Coordinates of N, CA and C in Angstrom, one line a residue:
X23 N 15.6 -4.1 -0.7 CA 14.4 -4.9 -0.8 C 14.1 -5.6 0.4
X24 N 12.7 -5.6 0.8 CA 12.3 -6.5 2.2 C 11.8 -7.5 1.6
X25 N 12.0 -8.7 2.4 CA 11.5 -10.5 1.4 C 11.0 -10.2 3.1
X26 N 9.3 -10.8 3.0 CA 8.5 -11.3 3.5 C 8.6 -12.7 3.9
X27 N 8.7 -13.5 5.6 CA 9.0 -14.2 6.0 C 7.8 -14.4 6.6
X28 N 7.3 -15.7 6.9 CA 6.1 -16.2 7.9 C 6.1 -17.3 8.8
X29 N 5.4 -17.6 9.5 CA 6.0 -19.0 10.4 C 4.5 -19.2 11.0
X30 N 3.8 -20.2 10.6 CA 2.5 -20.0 11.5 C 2.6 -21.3 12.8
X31 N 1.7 -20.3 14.2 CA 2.0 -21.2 15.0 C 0.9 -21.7 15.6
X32 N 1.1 -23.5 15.0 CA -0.4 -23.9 15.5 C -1.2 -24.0 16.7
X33 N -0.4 -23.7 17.6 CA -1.5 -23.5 18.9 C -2.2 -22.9 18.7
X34 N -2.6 -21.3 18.7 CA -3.0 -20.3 17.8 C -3.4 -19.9 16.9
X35 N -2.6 -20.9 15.8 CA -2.9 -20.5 13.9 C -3.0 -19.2 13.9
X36 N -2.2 -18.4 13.8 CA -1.9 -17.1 13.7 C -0.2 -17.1 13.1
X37 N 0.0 -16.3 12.3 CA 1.1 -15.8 11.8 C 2.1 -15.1 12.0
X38 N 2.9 -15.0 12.1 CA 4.3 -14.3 12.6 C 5.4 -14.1 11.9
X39 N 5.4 -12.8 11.3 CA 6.3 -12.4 10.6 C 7.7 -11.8 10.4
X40 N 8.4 -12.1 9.9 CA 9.7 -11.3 9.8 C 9.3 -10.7 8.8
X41 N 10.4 -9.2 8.7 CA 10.6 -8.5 7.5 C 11.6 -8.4 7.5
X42 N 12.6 -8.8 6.6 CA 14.1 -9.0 6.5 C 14.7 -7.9 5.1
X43 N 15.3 -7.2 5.4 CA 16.2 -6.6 4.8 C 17.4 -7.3 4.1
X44 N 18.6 -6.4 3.4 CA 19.5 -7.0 2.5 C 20.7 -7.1 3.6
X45 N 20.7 -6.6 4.6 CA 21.4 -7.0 6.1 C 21.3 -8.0 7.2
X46 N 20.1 -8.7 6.9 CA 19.8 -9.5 7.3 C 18.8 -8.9 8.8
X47 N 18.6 -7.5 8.6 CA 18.0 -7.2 9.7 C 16.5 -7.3 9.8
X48 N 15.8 -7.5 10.9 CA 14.6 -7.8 10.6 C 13.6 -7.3 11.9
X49 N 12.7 -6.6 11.3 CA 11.4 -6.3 11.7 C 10.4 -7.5 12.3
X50 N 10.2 -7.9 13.5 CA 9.2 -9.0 13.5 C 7.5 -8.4 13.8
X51 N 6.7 -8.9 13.4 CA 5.0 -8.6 13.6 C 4.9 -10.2 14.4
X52 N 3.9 -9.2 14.9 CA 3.3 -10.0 15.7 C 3.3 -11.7 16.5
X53 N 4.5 -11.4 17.2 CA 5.1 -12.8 18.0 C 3.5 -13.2 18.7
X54 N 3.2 -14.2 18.3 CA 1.6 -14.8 18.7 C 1.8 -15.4 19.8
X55 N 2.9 -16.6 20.2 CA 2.8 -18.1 20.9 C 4.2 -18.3 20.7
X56 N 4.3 -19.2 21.5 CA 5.4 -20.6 21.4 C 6.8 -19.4 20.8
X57 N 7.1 -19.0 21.9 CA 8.6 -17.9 21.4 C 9.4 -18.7 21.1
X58 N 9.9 -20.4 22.0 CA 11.2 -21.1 21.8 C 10.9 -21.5 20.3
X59 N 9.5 -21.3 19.4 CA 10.0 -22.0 18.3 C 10.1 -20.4 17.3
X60 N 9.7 -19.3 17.7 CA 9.9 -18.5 16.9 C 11.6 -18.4 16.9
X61 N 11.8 -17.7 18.2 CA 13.7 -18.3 18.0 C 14.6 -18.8 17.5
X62 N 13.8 -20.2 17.5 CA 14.3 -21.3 16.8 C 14.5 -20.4 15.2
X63 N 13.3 -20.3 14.7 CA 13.1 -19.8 13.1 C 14.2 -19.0 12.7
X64 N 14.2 -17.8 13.6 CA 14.9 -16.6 13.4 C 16.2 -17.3 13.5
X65 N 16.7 -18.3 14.4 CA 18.2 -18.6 14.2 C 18.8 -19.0 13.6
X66 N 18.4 -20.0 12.7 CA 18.2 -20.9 11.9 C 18.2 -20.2 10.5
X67 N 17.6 -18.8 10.4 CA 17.8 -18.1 9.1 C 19.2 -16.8 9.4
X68 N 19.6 -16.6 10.5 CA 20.6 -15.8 10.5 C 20.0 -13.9 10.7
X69 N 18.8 -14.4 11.0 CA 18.1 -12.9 11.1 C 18.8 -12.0 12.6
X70 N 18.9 -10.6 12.6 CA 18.9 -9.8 13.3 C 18.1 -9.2 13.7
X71 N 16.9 -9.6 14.5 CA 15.3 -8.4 15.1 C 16.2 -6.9 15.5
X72 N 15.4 -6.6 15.2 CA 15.6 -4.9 15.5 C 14.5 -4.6 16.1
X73 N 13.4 -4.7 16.3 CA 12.2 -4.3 17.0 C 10.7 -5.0 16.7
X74 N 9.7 -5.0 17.2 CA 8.8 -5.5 17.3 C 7.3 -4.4 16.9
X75 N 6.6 -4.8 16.1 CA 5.8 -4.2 15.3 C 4.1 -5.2 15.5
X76 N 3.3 -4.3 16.0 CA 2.1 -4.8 16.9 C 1.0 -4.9 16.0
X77 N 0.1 -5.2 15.4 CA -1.0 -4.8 14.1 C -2.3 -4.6 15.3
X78 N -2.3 -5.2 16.3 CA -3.4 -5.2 17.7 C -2.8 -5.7 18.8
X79 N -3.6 -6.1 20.0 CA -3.2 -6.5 21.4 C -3.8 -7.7 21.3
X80 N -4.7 -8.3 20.5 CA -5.4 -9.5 21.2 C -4.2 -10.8 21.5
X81 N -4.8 -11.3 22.2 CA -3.6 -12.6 23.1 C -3.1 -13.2 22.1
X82 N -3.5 -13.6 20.5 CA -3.2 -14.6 19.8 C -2.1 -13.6 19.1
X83 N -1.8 -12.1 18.9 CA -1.0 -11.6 18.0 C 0.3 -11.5 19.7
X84 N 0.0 -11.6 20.8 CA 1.3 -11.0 21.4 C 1.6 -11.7 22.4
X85 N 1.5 -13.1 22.2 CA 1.3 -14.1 23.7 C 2.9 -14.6 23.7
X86 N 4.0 -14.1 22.9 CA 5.3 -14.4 22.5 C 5.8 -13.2 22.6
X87 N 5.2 -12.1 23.5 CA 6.0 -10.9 23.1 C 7.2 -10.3 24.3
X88 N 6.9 -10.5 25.5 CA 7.7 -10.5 26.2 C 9.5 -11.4 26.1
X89 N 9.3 -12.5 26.1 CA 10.2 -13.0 25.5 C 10.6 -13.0 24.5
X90 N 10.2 -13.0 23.1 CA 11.1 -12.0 22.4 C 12.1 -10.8 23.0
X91 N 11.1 -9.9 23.0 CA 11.7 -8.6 23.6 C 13.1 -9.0 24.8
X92 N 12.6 -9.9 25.6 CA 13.6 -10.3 26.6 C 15.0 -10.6 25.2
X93 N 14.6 -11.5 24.8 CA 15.7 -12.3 23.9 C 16.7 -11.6 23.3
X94 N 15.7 -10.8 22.3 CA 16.3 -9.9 21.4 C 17.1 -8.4 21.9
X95 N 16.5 -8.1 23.1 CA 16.7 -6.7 23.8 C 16.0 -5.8 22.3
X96 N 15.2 -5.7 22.4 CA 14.5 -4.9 21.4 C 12.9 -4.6 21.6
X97 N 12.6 -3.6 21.1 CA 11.4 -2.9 21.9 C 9.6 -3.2 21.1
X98 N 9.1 -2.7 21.6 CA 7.8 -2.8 20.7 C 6.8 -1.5 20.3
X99 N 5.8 -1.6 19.6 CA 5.6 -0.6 18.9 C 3.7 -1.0 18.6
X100 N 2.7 -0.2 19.1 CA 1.4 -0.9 19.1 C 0.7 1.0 19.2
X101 N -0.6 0.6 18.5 CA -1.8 2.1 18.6 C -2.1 2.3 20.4
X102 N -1.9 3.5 19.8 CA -1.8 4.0 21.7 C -3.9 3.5 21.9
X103 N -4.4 3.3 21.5 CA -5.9 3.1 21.5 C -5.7 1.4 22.8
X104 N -4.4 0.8 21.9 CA -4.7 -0.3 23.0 C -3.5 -0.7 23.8
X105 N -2.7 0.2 24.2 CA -1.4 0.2 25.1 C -2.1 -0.4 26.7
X106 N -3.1 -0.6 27.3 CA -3.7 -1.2 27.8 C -3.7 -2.9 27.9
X107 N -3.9 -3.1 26.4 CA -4.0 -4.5 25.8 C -3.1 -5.3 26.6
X108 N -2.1 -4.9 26.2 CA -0.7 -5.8 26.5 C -0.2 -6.0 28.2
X109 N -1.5 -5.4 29.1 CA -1.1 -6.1 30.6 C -2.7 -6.3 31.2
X110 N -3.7 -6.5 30.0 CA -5.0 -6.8 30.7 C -5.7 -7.6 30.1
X111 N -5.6 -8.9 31.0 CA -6.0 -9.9 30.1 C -7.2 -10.1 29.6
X112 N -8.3 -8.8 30.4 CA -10.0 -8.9 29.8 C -10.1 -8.3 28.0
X113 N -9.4 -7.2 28.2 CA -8.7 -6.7 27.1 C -8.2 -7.0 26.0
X114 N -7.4 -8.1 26.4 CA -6.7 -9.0 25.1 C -7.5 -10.3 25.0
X115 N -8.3 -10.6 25.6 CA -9.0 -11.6 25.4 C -9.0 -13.1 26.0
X116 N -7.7 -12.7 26.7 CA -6.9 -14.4 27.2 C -7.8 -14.5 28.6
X117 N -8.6 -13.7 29.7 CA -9.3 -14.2 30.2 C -10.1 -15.0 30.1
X118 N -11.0 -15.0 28.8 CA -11.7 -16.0 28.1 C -11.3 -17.2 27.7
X119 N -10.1 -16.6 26.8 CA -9.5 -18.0 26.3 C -8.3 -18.4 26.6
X120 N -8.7 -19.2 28.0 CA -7.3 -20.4 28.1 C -6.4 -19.5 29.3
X121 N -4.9 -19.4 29.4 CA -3.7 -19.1 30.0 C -3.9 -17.5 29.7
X122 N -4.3 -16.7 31.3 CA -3.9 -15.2 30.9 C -2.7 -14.4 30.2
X123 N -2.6 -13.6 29.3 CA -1.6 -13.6 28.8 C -1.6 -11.5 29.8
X124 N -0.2 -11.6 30.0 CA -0.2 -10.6 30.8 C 1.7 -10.1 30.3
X125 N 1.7 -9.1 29.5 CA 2.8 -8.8 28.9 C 2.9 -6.9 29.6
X126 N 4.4 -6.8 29.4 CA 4.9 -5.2 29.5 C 4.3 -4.2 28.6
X127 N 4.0 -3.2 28.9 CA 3.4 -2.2 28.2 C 4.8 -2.0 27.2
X128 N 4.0 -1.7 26.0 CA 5.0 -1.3 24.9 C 5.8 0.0 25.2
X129 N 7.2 -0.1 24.8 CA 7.7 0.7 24.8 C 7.5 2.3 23.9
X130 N 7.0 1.7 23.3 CA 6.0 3.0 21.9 C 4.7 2.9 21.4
X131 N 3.8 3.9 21.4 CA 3.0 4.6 21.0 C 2.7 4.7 19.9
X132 N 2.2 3.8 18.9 CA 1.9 4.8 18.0 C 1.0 6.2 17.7
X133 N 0.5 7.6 18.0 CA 0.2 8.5 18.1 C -0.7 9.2 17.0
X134 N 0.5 8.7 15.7 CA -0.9 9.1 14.6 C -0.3 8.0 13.1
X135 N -1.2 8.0 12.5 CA -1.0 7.6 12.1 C 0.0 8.2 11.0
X136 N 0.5 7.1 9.0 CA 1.4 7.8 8.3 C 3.0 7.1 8.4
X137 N 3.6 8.2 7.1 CA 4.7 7.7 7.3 C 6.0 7.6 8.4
X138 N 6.2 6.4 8.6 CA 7.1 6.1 10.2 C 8.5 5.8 9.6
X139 N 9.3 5.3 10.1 CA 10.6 4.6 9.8 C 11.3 4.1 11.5
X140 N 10.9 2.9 11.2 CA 11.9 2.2 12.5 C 12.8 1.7 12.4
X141 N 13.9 1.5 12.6 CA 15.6 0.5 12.9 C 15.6 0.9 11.2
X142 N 15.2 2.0 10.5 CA 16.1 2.2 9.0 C 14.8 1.6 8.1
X143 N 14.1 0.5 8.7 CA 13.0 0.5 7.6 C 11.6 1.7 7.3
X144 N 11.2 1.6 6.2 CA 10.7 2.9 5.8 C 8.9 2.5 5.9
X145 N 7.9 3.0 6.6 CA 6.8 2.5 6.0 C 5.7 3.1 6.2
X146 N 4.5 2.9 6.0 CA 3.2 3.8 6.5 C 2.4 3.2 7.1
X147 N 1.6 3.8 8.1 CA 0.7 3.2 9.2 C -0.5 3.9 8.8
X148 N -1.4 2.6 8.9 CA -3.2 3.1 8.1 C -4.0 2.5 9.6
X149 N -4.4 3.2 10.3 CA -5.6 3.0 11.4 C -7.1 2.3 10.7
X150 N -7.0 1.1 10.8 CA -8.0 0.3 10.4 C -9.0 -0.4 11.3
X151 N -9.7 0.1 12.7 CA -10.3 -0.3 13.6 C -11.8 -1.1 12.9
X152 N -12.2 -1.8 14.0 CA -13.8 -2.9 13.8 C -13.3 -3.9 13.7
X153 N -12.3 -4.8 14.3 CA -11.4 -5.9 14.6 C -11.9 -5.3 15.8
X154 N -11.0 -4.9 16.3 CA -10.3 -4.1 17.7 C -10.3 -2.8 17.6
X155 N -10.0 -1.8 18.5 CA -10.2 -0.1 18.5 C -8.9 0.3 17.7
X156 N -7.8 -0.4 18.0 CA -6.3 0.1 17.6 C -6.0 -1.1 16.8
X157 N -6.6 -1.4 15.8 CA -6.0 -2.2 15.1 C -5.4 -1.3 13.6
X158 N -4.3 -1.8 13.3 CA -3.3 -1.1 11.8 C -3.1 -1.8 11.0
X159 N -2.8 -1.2 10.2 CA -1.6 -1.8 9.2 C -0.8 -1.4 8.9
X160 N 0.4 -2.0 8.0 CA 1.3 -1.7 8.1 C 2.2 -1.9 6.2
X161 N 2.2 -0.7 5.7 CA 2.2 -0.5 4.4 C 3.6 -0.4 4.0
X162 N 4.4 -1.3 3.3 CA 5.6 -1.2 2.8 C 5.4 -1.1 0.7
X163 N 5.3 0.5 0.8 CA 4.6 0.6 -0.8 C 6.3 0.6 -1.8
X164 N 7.3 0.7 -1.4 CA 8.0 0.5 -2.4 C 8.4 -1.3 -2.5
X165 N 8.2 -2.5 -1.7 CA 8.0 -3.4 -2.0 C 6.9 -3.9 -2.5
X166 N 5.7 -2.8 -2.5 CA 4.5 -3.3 -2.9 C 3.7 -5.2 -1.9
X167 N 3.7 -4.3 -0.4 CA 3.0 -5.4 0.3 C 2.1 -4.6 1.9
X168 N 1.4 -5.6 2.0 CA 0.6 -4.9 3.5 C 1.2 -6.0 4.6
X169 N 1.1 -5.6 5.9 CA 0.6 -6.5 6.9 C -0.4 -6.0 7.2
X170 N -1.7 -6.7 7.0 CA -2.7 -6.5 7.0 C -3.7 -6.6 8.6
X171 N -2.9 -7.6 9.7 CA -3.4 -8.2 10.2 C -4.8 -9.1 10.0
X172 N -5.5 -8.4 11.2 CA -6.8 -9.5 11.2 C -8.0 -8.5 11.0
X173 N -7.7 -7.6 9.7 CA -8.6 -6.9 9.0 C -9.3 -7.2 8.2
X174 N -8.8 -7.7 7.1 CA -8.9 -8.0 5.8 C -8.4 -10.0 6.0
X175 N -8.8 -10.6 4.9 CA -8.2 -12.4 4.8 C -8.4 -12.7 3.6
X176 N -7.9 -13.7 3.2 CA -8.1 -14.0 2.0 C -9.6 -14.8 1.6
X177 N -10.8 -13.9 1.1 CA -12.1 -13.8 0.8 C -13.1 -13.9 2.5
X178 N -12.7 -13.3 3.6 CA -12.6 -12.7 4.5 C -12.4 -11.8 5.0
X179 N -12.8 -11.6 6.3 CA -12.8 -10.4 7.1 C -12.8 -10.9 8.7
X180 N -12.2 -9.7 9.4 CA -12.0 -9.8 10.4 C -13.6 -10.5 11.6
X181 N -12.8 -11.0 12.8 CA -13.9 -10.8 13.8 C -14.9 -9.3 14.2
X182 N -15.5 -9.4 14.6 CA -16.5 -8.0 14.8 C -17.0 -8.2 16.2
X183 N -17.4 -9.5 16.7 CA -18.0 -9.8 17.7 C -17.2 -9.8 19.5
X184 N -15.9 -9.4 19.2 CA -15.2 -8.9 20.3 C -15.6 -7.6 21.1
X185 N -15.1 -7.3 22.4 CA -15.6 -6.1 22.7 C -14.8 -5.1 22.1
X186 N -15.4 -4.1 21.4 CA -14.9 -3.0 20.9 C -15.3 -3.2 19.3
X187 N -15.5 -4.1 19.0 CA -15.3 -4.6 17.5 C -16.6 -4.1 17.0
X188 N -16.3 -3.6 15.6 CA -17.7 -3.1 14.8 C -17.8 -3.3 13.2
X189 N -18.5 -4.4 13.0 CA -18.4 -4.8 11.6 C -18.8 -3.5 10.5
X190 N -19.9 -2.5 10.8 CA -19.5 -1.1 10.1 C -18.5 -0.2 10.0
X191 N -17.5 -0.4 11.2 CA -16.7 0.0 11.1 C -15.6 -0.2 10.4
X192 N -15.1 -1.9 10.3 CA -14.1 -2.9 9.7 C -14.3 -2.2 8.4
X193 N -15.6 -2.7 7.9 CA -16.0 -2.7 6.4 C -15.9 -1.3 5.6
X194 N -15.9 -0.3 6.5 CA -15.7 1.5 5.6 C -14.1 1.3 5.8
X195 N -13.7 0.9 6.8 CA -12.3 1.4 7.4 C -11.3 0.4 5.5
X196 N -11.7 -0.9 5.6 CA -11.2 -2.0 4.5 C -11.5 -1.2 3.2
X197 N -12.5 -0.7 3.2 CA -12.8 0.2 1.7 C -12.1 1.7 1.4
X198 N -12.1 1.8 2.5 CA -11.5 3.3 2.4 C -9.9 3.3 2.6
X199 N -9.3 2.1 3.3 CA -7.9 2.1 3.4 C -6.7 0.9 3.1
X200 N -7.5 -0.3 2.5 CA -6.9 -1.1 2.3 C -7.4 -1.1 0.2
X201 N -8.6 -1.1 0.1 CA -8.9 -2.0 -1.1 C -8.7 -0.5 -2.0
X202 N -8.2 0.7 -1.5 CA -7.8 1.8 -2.5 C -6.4 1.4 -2.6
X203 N -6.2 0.8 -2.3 CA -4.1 0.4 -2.4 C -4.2 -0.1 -4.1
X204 N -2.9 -0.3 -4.5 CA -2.9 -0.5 -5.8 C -3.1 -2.4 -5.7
X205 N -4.0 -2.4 -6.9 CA -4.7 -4.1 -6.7 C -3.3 -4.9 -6.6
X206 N -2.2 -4.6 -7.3 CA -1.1 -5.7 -6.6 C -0.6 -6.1 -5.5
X207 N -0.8 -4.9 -4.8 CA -0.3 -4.6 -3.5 C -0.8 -6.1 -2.7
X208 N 0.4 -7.2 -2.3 CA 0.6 -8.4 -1.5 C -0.4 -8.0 -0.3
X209 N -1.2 -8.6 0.5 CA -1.4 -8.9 1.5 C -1.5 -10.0 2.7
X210 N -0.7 -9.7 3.8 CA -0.4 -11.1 4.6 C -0.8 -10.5 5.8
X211 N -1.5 -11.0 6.2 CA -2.9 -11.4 7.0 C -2.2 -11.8 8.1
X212 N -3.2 -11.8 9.5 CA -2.6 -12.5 10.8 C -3.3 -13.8 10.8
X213 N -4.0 -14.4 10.0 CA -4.3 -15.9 9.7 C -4.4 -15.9 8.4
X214 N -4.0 -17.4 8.5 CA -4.6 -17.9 6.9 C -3.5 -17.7 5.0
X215 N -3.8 -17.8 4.5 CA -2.9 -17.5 3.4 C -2.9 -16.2 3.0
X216 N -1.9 -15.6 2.5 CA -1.8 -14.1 1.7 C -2.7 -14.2 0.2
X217 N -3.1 -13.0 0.1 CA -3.6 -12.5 -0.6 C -3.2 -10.9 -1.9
X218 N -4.2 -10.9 -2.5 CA -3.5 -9.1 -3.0 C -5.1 -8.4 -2.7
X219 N -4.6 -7.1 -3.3 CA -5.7 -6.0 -3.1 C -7.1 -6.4 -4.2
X220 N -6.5 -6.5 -5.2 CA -7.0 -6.9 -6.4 C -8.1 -8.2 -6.6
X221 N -7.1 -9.0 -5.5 CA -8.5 -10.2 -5.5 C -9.6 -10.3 -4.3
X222 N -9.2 -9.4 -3.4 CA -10.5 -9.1 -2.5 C -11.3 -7.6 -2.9
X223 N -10.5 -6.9 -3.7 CA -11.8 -6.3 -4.4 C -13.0 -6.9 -5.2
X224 N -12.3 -7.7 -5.6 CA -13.3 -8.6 -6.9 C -14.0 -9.6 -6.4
X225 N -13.3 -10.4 -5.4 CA -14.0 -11.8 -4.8 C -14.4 -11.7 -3.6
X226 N -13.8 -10.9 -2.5 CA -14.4 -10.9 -0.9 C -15.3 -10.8 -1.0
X227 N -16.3 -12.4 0.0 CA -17.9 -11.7 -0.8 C -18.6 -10.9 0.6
X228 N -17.8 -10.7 1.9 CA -17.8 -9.8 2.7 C -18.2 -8.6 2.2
X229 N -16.9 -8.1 1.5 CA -17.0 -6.5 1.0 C -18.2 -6.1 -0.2
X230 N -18.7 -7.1 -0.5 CA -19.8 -7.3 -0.9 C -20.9 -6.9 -0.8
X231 N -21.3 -8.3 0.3 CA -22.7 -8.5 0.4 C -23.0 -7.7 2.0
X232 N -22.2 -6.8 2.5 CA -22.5 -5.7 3.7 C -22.6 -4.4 3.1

């Protein structure tokens, strides 16, 4: 069983996840900011990173990712759409806003989408772009949960107004690959509180009123 871990970091307000296993081994998403306090988190609970899991490139999901990776000796994993992202800071956004964030190209590709398995965990990758071009998710269906990133929110939806970003897009991509999940199915978001399938079918008044 994977127990879902979060840590939000307020510089940012963006989310940062472990996925921890019954070994204590753990998947992390999206290192955002402030690595000495993610660290901190992970040490403190006894976790083992095994690798690094990307949902997009923008500066707020990977501005912690180099140091991790330094820390842990462990690699990263992002849609080949935006393997770019992670050493151009017009790209990721941090030109605009604030300290350029200028990180190593990922060590992996994702290529297509489907079922993957990294460091032993098992999962499926859904290409969900109109955020960003290479934005995913990340499906763990026998614990019944998403990382949804900054797709889907709880009675929300992603930004559109970035370059690359297309609110027709988000909105077919959310209907066609996130809200066919089964309505239980957990969702944890790269901001904000978690949600399930079930209550943004019913209440997102996004998926709505577009």
């Amino acid at each position: 069983m994977i127990q879902v871990h979060s840590i939000e970091l307020p510089r940012v307000g963006e989310n940062t996840y472990a996925l921890v296993n019954e070994h204590k081994e753990a998947l992390l998403v999206d290192p955002g900011d402030q690595a000495e306090q993610i660290i901190a988190w992970i040490s403190d609970q006894g976790w083992l990173p095994q690798a690094v899991l990307l949902t997009h490139g923008h500066l707020d999901h990977i501005g912690a990712l180099d140091a991790i990776r330094d820390h842990y000796q462990i690699e990263a994993y992002i849609h080949h759409t935006e393997a770019e992202f992670l050493t151009d800071p017009q790209l990721n956004l941090s030109a605009y806003m604030g300290p350029k964030v200028i990180q190593r190209p990922a060590e992996h590709l994702w290529q297509t989408t489907g079922a993957k398995q990294v460091a032993g965990f098992e999962f499926e990758i859904r290409h969900v772009p109109g955020h960003s071009p290479g934005s995913v998710i990340y499906i763990f269906a026998e614990d019944r949960f998403v990382i949804s990133g900054d797709t889907v929110f709880r009675s929300s939806i992603g930004r559109t107004d970035f370059p690359g970003g297309s609110l027709d897009q988000l909105l077919s991509h959310i209907r066609q690959e996130i809200l066919t999940l089964p309505g239980d199915f957990r969702l944890y978001p790269g901001h904000g509180p978690a949600t399930d399938v079930q209550s943004e079918q019913v209440g997102n008044p996004f998926l709505h009123n577009n």
